[in-house]
Coordinates of C-alpha atoms and ligand atoms in Angstrom, one line a residue:
M8 CA -63.3 166.9 128.7
N9 CA -62.5 165.8 125.2
S10 CA -62.7 168.3 122.3
A11 CA -65.4 167.7 119.7
F12 CA -64.0 166.0 116.6
Y13 CA -64.3 169.1 114.3
E14 CA -62.5 171.2 116.9
I15 CA -59.5 169.0 116.7
L16 CA -59.1 169.7 113.0
G17 CA -60.3 173.3 113.2
I18 CA -63.1 172.8 110.8
S19 CA -66.7 174.1 111.0
K20 CA -69.4 172.0 112.6
E21 CA -71.4 172.4 109.4
V22 CA -68.7 170.7 107.3
Y23 CA -68.4 168.0 109.9
D24 CA -72.2 167.4 109.7
I25 CA -72.2 167.2 105.9
V26 CA -69.5 164.6 105.9
T27 CA -71.1 162.5 108.6
R28 CA -74.5 162.6 106.9
C29 CA -72.9 161.5 103.6
E30 CA -71.0 158.8 105.3
E31 CA -74.2 157.2 106.5
K32 CA -75.4 157.0 103.0
C33 CA -72.2 155.2 101.9
A34 CA -72.8 152.2 104.2
P35 CA -74.2 149.9 101.6
Y36 CA -71.4 150.8 99.1
F37 CA -68.8 150.3 101.8
K38 CA -70.1 146.9 102.6
K39 CA -69.4 145.8 99.0
V40 CA -65.9 147.1 99.1
E41 CA -65.3 145.4 102.5
N42 CA -66.4 142.1 101.0
V43 CA -64.0 142.4 98.1
S44 CA -61.2 143.2 100.6
K45 CA -62.0 140.2 102.8
Y46 CA -62.0 137.9 99.8
N47 CA -58.7 139.3 98.6
Q48 CA -57.1 139.1 102.1
A49 CA -58.0 135.4 102.1
R50 CA -56.4 135.0 98.7
V51 CA -53.3 136.8 99.8
L52 CA -53.0 134.8 103.0
K53 CA -53.3 131.5 101.1
A54 CA -50.5 132.6 98.7
F55 CA -48.3 133.5 101.7
S56 CA -48.9 130.0 103.1
E57 CA -48.4 128.2 99.8
C58 CA -45.2 130.1 99.1
R59 CA -44.0 129.2 102.6
I60 CA -43.0 132.7 103.5
S61 CA -40.4 132.7 106.3
D62 CA -38.0 135.0 108.0
T63 CA -35.2 134.1 105.5
H64 CA -37.1 135.8 102.7
F65 CA -36.4 139.1 104.4
N66 CA -32.7 138.7 104.1
F67 CA -30.9 140.9 101.7
S68 CA -28.5 140.3 98.9
T69 CA -25.7 142.6 97.4
G70 CA -23.6 142.5 94.3
Y71 CA -25.0 140.2 91.6
G72 CA -27.8 139.0 93.9
Y73 CA -27.4 135.3 93.0
D74 CA -29.7 133.0 94.8
D75 CA -31.8 135.7 96.4
H76 CA -34.6 133.6 97.9
G77 CA -36.6 136.6 99.0
R78 CA -36.6 138.1 95.5
D79 CA -37.5 134.8 93.8
T80 CA -40.2 134.1 96.4
L81 CA -41.7 137.5 95.9
D82 CA -42.1 136.7 92.2
K83 CA -43.9 133.5 93.2
L84 CA -46.2 135.4 95.6
Y85 CA -47.3 137.7 92.8
A86 CA -47.7 134.9 90.3
N87 CA -49.9 133.1 92.8
I88 CA -52.1 136.1 93.7
F89 CA -52.3 137.2 90.0
G90 CA -53.3 133.8 88.9
C91 CA -50.6 133.4 86.4
E92 CA -47.4 131.4 85.7
D93 CA -44.7 133.9 86.6
A94 CA -43.8 137.4 87.7
L95 CA -41.0 139.9 87.7
V96 CA -41.2 142.2 90.8
R97 CA -38.3 144.4 91.2
H98 CA -37.2 147.6 93.0
N99 CA -35.3 148.6 89.9
I100 CA -38.5 148.7 87.8
I101 CA -38.7 152.3 88.8
S102 CA -42.4 153.1 88.0
G103 CA -45.5 151.9 86.2
T104 CA -44.3 153.5 83.0
H105 CA -41.0 151.6 83.3
A106 CA -42.9 148.3 83.8
L107 CA -45.0 148.9 80.7
T108 CA -41.9 150.0 78.7
T109 CA -40.1 146.8 79.7
A110 CA -43.1 144.7 78.7
F111 CA -43.3 146.4 75.3
F112 CA -39.6 146.1 74.5
G113 CA -39.7 142.6 76.0
V114 CA -42.2 141.1 73.6
L115 CA -42.2 143.5 70.5
R116 CA -39.7 143.4 67.7
P117 CA -39.1 145.7 64.7
N118 CA -42.0 146.0 62.3
D119 CA -44.5 144.6 64.9
V120 CA -47.5 146.7 65.7
L121 CA -48.8 147.5 69.2
L122 CA -52.5 148.1 69.1
S123 CA -54.3 150.0 72.0
V124 CA -57.9 148.9 72.0
T125 CA -58.9 151.2 74.9
G126 CA -58.2 154.6 73.3
K127 CA -55.3 156.9 74.1
P128 CA -53.0 155.3 76.6
Y129 CA -51.8 157.0 79.8
D130 CA -49.9 160.3 79.2
T131 CA -46.4 159.1 80.0
L132 CA -46.7 156.4 77.4
S133 CA -46.8 158.8 74.4
D134 CA -43.0 159.3 74.7
V135 CA -42.5 155.6 75.0
I136 CA -44.6 154.9 71.9
G137 CA -42.9 157.8 70.1
N138 CA -46.0 159.8 69.5
S139 CA -44.7 163.0 71.2
G140 CA -41.0 162.6 71.8
E141 CA -38.3 163.6 69.3
D142 CA -36.7 161.0 67.2
G143 CA -33.7 159.3 68.7
N144 CA -34.9 159.1 72.3
G145 CA -35.2 155.3 72.2
S146 CA -38.9 155.1 71.7
L147 CA -40.7 152.1 70.2
K148 CA -41.0 154.1 67.0
D149 CA -37.2 154.6 67.0
F150 CA -36.8 150.8 66.9
G151 CA -39.3 150.4 64.1
I152 CA -42.1 149.2 66.3
K153 CA -45.4 150.7 65.2
Y154 CA -48.4 151.9 67.1
D155 CA -52.1 151.8 66.3
Q156 CA -55.2 152.7 68.3
V157 CA -58.9 152.0 68.4
D158 CA -61.0 154.4 70.5
L159 CA -63.7 153.4 72.8
R160 CA -67.3 153.7 71.7
D161 CA -69.9 154.6 74.3
G162 CA -67.5 153.6 77.0
K163 CA -66.9 150.1 75.6
I164 CA -64.4 148.6 73.2
D165 CA -65.4 149.0 69.5
K166 CA -65.4 145.4 68.3
E167 CA -66.0 146.1 64.6
E168 CA -63.1 148.6 64.5
I169 CA -60.8 146.3 66.4
K170 CA -61.5 143.5 63.9
K171 CA -60.4 145.9 61.1
H172 CA -57.2 146.9 63.0
L173 CA -56.1 143.4 64.1
T174 CA -53.9 142.9 61.1
N175 CA -51.2 140.3 60.7
D176 CA -48.6 142.7 62.0
V177 CA -50.3 143.3 65.3
K178 CA -48.1 141.4 67.8
A179 CA -49.6 142.9 71.0
V180 CA -52.8 144.5 72.2
L181 CA -52.8 147.1 75.0
I182 CA -55.7 147.4 77.4
Q183 CA -55.7 150.1 80.1
R184 CA -57.8 149.1 83.1
S185 CA -58.1 152.4 84.9
K186 CA -59.5 155.5 83.3
G187 CA -56.5 157.4 84.5
Y188 CA -57.1 161.0 83.6
E189 CA -59.5 160.3 80.7
N190 CA -63.2 160.8 81.0
R191 CA -64.4 157.3 80.7
V192 CA -65.2 154.3 83.0
S193 CA -62.5 152.1 84.4
F194 CA -62.8 148.5 83.4
S195 CA -63.2 145.5 85.7
A196 CA -60.9 142.5 85.5
E197 CA -63.9 140.6 84.3
Y198 CA -64.4 142.9 81.3
I199 CA -60.7 142.8 80.5
G200 CA -61.1 139.0 80.5
E201 CA -63.9 139.4 77.9
I202 CA -61.9 141.8 75.8
T203 CA -59.0 139.3 75.9
K204 CA -61.2 136.5 74.7
F205 CA -62.6 138.7 71.9
V206 CA -59.2 139.8 70.5
K207 CA -57.8 136.3 70.8
S208 CA -60.9 135.0 68.9
V209 CA -59.9 137.4 66.1
K210 CA -56.2 136.8 66.2
K211 CA -55.2 133.7 68.3
D212 CA -51.5 134.5 68.9
V213 CA -51.8 138.2 69.9
I214 CA -50.2 139.1 73.2
V215 CA -52.5 140.9 75.5
I216 CA -50.7 143.4 77.8
V217 CA -52.7 145.1 80.5
D218 CA -51.8 148.5 82.0
N219 CA -53.1 147.4 85.5
C220 CA -52.1 150.6 87.3
Y221 CA -54.6 151.7 90.0
G222 CA -56.7 148.6 89.5
E223 CA -55.0 146.0 91.7
F224 CA -57.2 144.4 94.4
V225 CA -60.2 146.6 93.5
N226 CA -61.9 143.4 92.1
K227 CA -61.7 139.8 93.3
C228 CA -59.1 138.8 90.7
E229 CA -56.6 140.3 88.3
P230 CA -56.8 140.2 84.5
T231 CA -54.0 137.7 84.3
A232 CA -56.3 135.1 85.9
L233 CA -58.8 135.7 83.1
G234 CA -56.5 135.2 80.1
A235 CA -54.4 138.4 79.8
D236 CA -50.8 137.5 78.9
L237 CA -49.1 140.3 80.9
A238 CA -50.2 142.8 83.5
C239 CA -47.9 145.7 84.6
G240 CA -48.1 148.1 87.5
S241 CA -46.3 150.3 90.0
L242 CA -45.5 149.3 93.6
I243 CA -46.0 152.9 94.9
K244 CA -49.7 152.4 93.9
N245 CA -52.0 149.7 95.1
P246 CA -49.9 146.5 95.3
G247 CA -47.2 148.1 97.4
G248 CA -49.7 148.7 100.2
G249 CA -47.9 151.9 101.1
L250 CA -44.9 150.0 102.4
A251 CA -42.9 149.4 99.2
L252 CA -40.4 152.2 98.9
T253 CA -40.2 151.9 95.1
G254 CA -40.7 149.3 92.4
G255 CA -42.8 147.8 89.7
Y256 CA -44.1 144.4 88.6
I257 CA -44.8 142.4 85.4
C258 CA -47.0 139.3 85.9
G259 CA -48.1 136.8 83.3
K260 CA -47.1 133.9 81.0
K261 CA -43.7 132.5 81.8
E262 CA -42.5 132.8 78.3
Y263 CA -43.3 136.5 78.1
V264 CA -42.2 137.4 81.7
E265 CA -38.8 135.7 80.8
K266 CA -38.5 138.0 77.8
C267 CA -39.2 141.1 79.9
A268 CA -36.6 140.0 82.4
M269 CA -34.0 139.7 79.6
R270 CA -34.9 143.2 78.6
L271 CA -34.8 144.6 82.2
T272 CA -31.4 143.0 82.9
S273 CA -29.6 141.4 80.0
P274 CA -30.1 138.6 77.5
G275 CA -28.8 135.5 79.2
L276 CA -29.1 137.0 82.7
G277 CA -32.9 137.5 83.0
K278 CA -34.4 136.9 86.4
E279 CA -31.3 135.3 88.0
L280 CA -29.5 138.5 88.9
G281 CA -30.3 141.7 90.8
A282 CA -29.5 142.5 94.4
S283 CA -32.5 143.3 96.6
L284 CA -30.6 145.6 99.0
G285 CA -33.0 145.0 101.8
L286 CA -36.1 146.2 100.0
T287 CA -37.8 142.8 99.8
R288 CA -39.4 143.0 103.3
G289 CA -41.3 146.1 102.5
M290 CA -42.5 144.7 99.2
I291 CA -43.7 141.5 100.8
Q292 CA -45.3 143.2 103.8
G293 CA -46.8 145.8 101.5
L294 CA -48.4 143.1 99.4
Y295 CA -49.8 141.6 102.6
F296 CA -51.5 144.9 103.4
A297 CA -52.5 145.8 99.9
P298 CA -56.1 144.5 99.9
F299 CA -56.8 146.3 103.1
V300 CA -55.1 149.6 102.0
V301 CA -57.0 149.5 98.7
E302 CA -60.2 149.1 100.6
Q303 CA -59.3 152.3 102.6
A304 CA -58.6 154.2 99.4
V305 CA -61.8 153.0 97.6
K306 CA -63.9 153.9 100.6
T307 CA -62.3 157.4 100.7
A308 CA -63.1 157.7 97.0
I309 CA -66.8 156.7 97.6
L310 CA -67.1 159.2 100.4
C311 CA -65.6 161.9 98.2
A312 CA -68.2 161.0 95.5
E313 CA -71.1 161.1 97.9
I314 CA -70.1 164.5 99.4
F315 CA -69.6 166.3 96.1
E316 CA -72.6 164.8 94.4
T317 CA -74.7 165.9 97.4
L318 CA -73.3 169.4 96.9
G319 CA -74.3 169.3 93.3
Y320 CA -71.0 168.6 91.5
E321 CA -70.6 166.0 88.8
V322 CA -68.5 163.1 90.0
N323 CA -67.1 160.0 88.2
P324 CA -67.7 157.3 89.3
K325 CA -70.9 158.0 91.2
P326 CA -71.2 156.8 94.8
S327 CA -73.2 153.8 93.8
D328 CA -71.2 152.8 90.7
E329 CA -69.2 149.6 90.6
R330 CA -65.5 150.4 91.5
N331 CA -62.7 149.3 89.2
C332 CA -59.9 151.6 90.3
I333 CA -59.1 154.0 93.1
I334 CA -59.5 157.3 91.3
E335 CA -62.4 159.7 91.9
A336 CA -63.0 162.6 89.5
V337 CA -64.9 165.7 90.6
N338 CA -65.8 168.4 88.1
F339 CA -65.7 171.7 90.0
N340 CA -66.5 173.8 86.9
D341 CA -64.7 176.6 88.7
K342 CA -61.0 177.3 89.0
D343 CA -61.1 178.7 92.6
A344 CA -63.1 175.7 93.8
L345 CA -60.7 173.3 92.3
I346 CA -57.7 175.1 93.9
A347 CA -59.4 175.3 97.3
F348 CA -60.1 171.6 97.2
C349 CA -56.5 170.7 96.4
K350 CA -55.3 173.1 99.2
G351 CA -57.5 171.3 101.7
I352 CA -56.3 167.8 100.6
Q353 CA -52.8 169.0 101.1
K354 CA -53.7 170.1 104.7
G355 CA -54.8 166.6 105.3
A356 CA -51.4 165.1 104.4
P357 CA -49.2 163.7 107.1
V358 CA -46.1 165.1 105.3
D359 CA -45.8 168.7 104.0
S360 CA -49.3 169.7 105.4
F361 CA -47.9 173.2 105.9
V362 CA -47.2 173.9 102.2
S363 CA -49.8 175.2 99.9
P364 CA -50.0 173.7 96.4
E365 CA -50.1 176.2 93.5
P366 CA -50.8 175.7 89.8
W367 CA -47.5 175.4 87.8
D368 CA -46.2 174.6 84.4
M369 CA -45.3 171.0 84.6
P370 CA -43.0 169.7 81.9
G371 CA -44.9 167.6 79.3
Y372 CA -48.3 169.1 80.1
Q373 CA -50.1 171.7 77.9
D374 CA -52.1 173.3 80.8
Q375 CA -50.9 174.3 84.2
V376 CA -51.3 171.6 86.8
I377 CA -52.0 171.6 90.5
M378 CA -51.0 168.7 92.7
A379 CA -51.8 168.1 96.4
A380 CA -49.6 165.4 97.9
G381 CA -47.7 164.8 101.0
A382 CA -46.6 161.2 101.2
F383 CA -44.1 159.1 103.1
V384 CA -43.0 157.7 99.7
Q385 CA -42.4 160.4 97.2
G386 CA -45.2 160.6 94.6
A387 CA -47.0 157.6 96.0
S388 CA -50.6 157.8 94.9
I389 CA -51.9 155.1 97.1
E390 CA -51.4 157.8 99.8
L391 CA -54.0 160.5 99.7
S392 CA -53.4 162.9 96.8
A393 CA -55.2 165.0 94.3
D394 CA -54.2 166.5 91.0
A395 CA -55.7 168.5 88.3
P396 CA -55.0 170.3 85.0
I397 CA -56.1 173.9 85.3
K398 CA -58.7 173.9 82.5
P399 CA -62.5 173.5 82.2
P400 CA -64.3 171.6 83.5
Y401 CA -61.8 172.0 86.3
T402 CA -61.7 168.3 87.3
A403 CA -59.8 167.2 90.3
Y404 CA -58.6 163.6 90.4
M405 CA -58.4 162.3 93.9
Q406 CA -57.0 159.0 94.9
G407 CA -55.5 157.0 97.7
S408 CA -55.4 157.1 101.5
L409 CA -53.7 154.5 103.6
S410 CA -56.6 154.7 106.0
Y411 CA -60.2 155.6 105.6
G412 CA -60.1 157.7 108.9
Y413 CA -57.3 159.8 107.5
G414 CA -58.9 160.1 104.1
R415 CA -62.1 161.3 105.8
C416 CA -60.1 164.0 107.6
G417 CA -58.6 165.1 104.3
L418 CA -62.0 165.4 102.7
M419 CA -63.3 167.4 105.7
L420 CA -60.3 169.8 105.4
A421 CA -60.9 170.1 101.7
L422 CA -64.6 171.0 102.3
N423 CA -63.6 173.4 104.9
E424 CA -61.4 175.3 102.4
L425 CA -64.3 175.5 100.0
K426 CA -66.4 176.9 102.9
K427 CA -63.8 179.4 103.9
A428 CA -63.6 180.6 100.3
G429 CA -67.3 181.1 100.3
I430 CA -67.9 178.5 97.6
I431 CA -70.2 176.2 99.6
Ligands
LIG520 C1 -49.8 155.7 87.2 C2 -50.2 155.1 85.9 C3 -49.3 154.7 85.0 C4 -47.8 154.8 85.2 O1 -47.4 155.8 85.9 P1 -46.0 155.9 86.8 O2 -46.1 157.3 87.3 O3 -45.0 155.8 85.8 O4 -46.0 154.8 87.8 C5 -49.7 154.1 83.8 N1 -51.0 154.0 83.6 C6 -52.0 154.3 84.4 C7 -53.4 154.1 84.1 C8 -51.6 154.9 85.6 O5 -52.5 155.2 86.5

């Protein structure tokens, strides 16, 4: 006789019933996500065929890495899927922050201005820009590259303000697709296309750089297919499909990608060098899986939204909202509830399920932070994870899950912790 589902995980039947009832309500939202995923899988398959992917691309190079076919073809795959001229996809782009940094230094020169038109950029970029770091750390500011910002207005770009700030010195405009850890909406590729059109109508030659982290494959195309000059991201998020062990990408116009490559390696060397050390197979196979894995993560986020909205918490985005990134934010308005949630998510991890996350003073953050993560790839947030600064309104940011089934287990375990703590 098989055990009941909830007995396997050691959760209460009541928690199980809440989740299954919520799941039924998600069906129409899931359908939309599945349709995007099917569309993107067709696009990816077509790219694999057009790039004539074969066994030889999984070979690995050492030393200088001259004539590394796999590496060069991986660039072509990304360019094809991102609807742009060229791409730089490398294991030695160590993170999303590094990809963005490489793009900034690739195209900006002393006295140029970088203008963010979507408000404050992602946390890790303030040291890069030079807004928080000490002088002398090699920030843009250190090199005489200036920064300016226009905040969002009612969740949209502020066109009038942008017009005022798009002065002659502005060489590049930064657009952040995902809300990250800000309280706003995430933008669709389509909306980023509109922003791009608008800023170029004000200043024709401005270079549009998109922080594309967490947004890849959530829509049916990427911002580079709609006019953005460069898009940057991390391979341990969406486009690595859970299989890339490390890495980042920069996609876009050939001229600019070339400049980024000169910055990543050396002037004169550019894209021609760089040993792949056997990492190409995971990056190619991960890209193949990425639309499907993103579908799993987005469904997990929708289920999370439905569950906590049903329980009376404020969630962003709402279950029925259009999805433009994989993050789900839940306001617990209570420290204990937030901590219980993170502990439950940790219990749902395949790795380190036995550890209990605790709030700690993380370098670079003002408030204590709690993080639930147990991933095959360290820090990979395409795998189920949750993190939160310990401050009102006690918001947990949950993202990822390589499979919906596992994500659903994680949410059940999280709910069970809330129940055990007497919160629900
Ligand atoms: C994750 C992320 C980054 C970069 O983060 P890394 O940890 O350096 O990969 C930048 N912007 C956004 C919106 C992100 O989500």
